[in-house]
GROMACS .gro file of C-alpha atoms in nm:
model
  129
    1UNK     CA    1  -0.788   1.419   1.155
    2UNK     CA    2  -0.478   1.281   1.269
    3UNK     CA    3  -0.238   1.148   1.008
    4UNK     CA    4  -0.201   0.831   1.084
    5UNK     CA    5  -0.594   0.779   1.068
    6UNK     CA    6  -0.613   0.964   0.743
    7UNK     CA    7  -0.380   0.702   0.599
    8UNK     CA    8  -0.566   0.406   0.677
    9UNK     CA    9  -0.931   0.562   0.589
   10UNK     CA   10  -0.731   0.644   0.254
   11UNK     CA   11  -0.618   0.302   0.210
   12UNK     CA   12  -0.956   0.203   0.282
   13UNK     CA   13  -1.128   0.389   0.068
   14UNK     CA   14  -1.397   0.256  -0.235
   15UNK     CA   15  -1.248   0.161  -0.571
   16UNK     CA   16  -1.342   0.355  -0.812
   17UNK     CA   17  -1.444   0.170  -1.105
   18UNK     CA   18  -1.348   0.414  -1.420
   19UNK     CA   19  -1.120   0.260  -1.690
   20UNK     CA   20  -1.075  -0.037  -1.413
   21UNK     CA   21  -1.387  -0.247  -1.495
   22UNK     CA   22  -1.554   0.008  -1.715
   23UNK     CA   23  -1.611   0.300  -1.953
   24UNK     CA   24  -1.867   0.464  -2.119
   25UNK     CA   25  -2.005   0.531  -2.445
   26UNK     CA   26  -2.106   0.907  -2.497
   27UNK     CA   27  -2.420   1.041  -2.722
   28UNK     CA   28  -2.184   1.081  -2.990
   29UNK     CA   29  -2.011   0.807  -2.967
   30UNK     CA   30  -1.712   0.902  -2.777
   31UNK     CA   31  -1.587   0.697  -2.504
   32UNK     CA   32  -1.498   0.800  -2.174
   33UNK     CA   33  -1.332   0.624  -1.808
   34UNK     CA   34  -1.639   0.783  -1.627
   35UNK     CA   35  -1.966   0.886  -1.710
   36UNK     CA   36  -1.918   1.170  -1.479
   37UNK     CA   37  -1.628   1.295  -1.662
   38UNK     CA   38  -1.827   1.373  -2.003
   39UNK     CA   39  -1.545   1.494  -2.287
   40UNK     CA   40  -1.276   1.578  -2.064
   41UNK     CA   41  -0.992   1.535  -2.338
   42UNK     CA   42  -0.808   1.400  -2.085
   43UNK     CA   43  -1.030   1.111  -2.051
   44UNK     CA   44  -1.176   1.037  -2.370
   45UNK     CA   45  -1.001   0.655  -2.477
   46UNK     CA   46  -1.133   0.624  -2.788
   47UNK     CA   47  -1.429   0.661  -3.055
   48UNK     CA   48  -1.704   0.380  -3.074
   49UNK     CA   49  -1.854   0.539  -3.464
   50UNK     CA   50  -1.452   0.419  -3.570
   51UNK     CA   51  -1.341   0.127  -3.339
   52UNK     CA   52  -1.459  -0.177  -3.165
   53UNK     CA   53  -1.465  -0.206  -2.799
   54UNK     CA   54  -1.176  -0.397  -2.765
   55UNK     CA   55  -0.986  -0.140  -2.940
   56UNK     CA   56  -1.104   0.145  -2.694
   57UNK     CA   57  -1.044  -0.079  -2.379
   58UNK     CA   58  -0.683  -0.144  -2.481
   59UNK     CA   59  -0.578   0.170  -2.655
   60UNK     CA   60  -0.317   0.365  -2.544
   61UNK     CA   61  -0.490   0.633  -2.387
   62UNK     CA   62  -0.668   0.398  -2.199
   63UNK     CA   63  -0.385   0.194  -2.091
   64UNK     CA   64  -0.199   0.558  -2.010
   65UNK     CA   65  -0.448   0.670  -1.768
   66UNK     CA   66  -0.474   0.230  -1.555
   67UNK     CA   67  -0.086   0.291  -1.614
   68UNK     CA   68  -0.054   0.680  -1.420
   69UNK     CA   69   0.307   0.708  -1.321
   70UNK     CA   70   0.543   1.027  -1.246
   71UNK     CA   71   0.574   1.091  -1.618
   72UNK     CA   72   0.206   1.153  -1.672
   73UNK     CA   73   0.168   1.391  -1.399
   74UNK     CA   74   0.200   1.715  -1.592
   75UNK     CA   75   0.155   1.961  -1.280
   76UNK     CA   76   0.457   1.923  -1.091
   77UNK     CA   77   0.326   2.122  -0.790
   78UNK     CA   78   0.100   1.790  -0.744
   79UNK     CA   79   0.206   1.534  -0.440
   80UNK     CA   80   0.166   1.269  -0.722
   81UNK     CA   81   0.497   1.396  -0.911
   82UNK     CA   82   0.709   1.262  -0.638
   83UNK     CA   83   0.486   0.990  -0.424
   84UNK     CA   84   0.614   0.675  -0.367
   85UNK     CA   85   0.294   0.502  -0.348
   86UNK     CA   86   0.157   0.640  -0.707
   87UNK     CA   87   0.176   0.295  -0.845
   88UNK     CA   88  -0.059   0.130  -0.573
   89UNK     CA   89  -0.257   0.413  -0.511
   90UNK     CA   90  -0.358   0.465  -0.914
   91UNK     CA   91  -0.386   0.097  -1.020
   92UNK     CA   92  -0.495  -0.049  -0.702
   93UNK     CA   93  -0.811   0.103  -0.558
   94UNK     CA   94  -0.768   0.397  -0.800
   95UNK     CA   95  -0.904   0.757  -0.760
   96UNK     CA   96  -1.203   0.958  -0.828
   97UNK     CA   97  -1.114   1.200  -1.053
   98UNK     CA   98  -1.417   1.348  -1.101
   99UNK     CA   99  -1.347   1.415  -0.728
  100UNK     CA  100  -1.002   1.521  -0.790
  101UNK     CA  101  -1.132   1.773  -1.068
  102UNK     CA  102  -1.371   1.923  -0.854
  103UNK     CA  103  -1.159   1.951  -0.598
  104UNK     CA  104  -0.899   2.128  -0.762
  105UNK     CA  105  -0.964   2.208  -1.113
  106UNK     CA  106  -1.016   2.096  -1.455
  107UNK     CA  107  -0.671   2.130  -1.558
  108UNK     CA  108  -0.579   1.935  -1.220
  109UNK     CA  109  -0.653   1.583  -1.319
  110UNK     CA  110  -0.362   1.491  -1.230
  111UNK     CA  111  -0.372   1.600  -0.870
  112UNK     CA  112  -0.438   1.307  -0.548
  113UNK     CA  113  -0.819   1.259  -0.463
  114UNK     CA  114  -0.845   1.550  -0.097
  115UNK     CA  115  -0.872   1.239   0.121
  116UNK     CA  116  -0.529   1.119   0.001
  117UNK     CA  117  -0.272   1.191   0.323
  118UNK     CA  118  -0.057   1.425   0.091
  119UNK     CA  119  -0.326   1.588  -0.051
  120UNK     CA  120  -0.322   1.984  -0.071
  121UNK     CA  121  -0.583   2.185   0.079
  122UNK     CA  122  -0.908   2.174  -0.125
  123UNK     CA  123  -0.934   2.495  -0.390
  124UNK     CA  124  -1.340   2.463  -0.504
  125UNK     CA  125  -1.604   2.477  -0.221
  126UNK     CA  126  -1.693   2.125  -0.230
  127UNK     CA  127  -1.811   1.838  -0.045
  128UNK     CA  128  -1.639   1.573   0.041
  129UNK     CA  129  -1.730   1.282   0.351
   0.00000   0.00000   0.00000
C-alpha cells in the first residue's frame, strides 16, 4: 500500500474505546482499559474490592496510559519513542493494544498499532484488515 494511502486509512481508522469511554471490571475485581486485555499489569487501573469507580477512572495509572507520551514508551526500538504525532495518535482516536500486543508481543505494549504508517513489520502470524 502506498504511503500516502496508509496515512489517511490510519487517520481514519475506528477509535478504540479502552480507558477513553470505558473499562472493565474483572472476576476478581480488578479493573482493566479492555476486556480483551485481561491482567496485563500494564493495564490494570485499579481495584474495585478497595476503591470506587471514580477512583479507578482517575487514578494515575489510568490517566498514564489516556496520557502516553515519549516517557512512557519503555522500548526505545518502538516508532512511538520518537513520533511526532504520539500525542494525537494516543489520545485522539487511540490504539488497539490488544492489536498492538498481538502483533508484536506482550512486552510490546508500547509499540504503534501495524496499520500505523511507521509501524514495523508484524512479528506474530496474525490477522489484521
Amino acid at each position: 500500500m502506498p504511503e500516502e494511502q496508509k496515512k489517511i486509512q490510519f487517520t481514519n481508522r475506528s477509535l478504540c474505546s479502552g480507558n477513553v469511554s470505558n473499562f472493565f471490571i474483572l472476576p476478581d475485581g480488578m479493573a482493566t482499559i479492555c476486556e480483551q486485555l485481561y491482567w496485563h499489569p500494564e493495564f490494570i487501573i485499579g481495584d474495585a474490592k478497595k476503591q470506587s469507580i471514580m477512583e479507578i477512572w482517575n487514578s494515575d495509572k489510568a490517566m498514564r496510559l489516556w496520557n502516553f507520551t515519549h516517557k512512557d514508551v519503555v522500548n526505545k526500538e518502538s516508532p512511538c519513542s520518537d513520533c511526532e504525532q504520539i500525542d494525537e495518535c494516543r489520545r485522539g482516536l487511540g490504539v488497539c493494544w490488544k492489536i498492538v500486543l498481538g502483533a508484536y508481543g506482550m512486552d510490546k505494549y508500547d509499540y504503534p498499532v501495524p496499520d500505523c504508517p511507521y509501524a514495523p513489520p508484524i512479528k506474530n502470524n496474525i490477522y489484521i484488515d
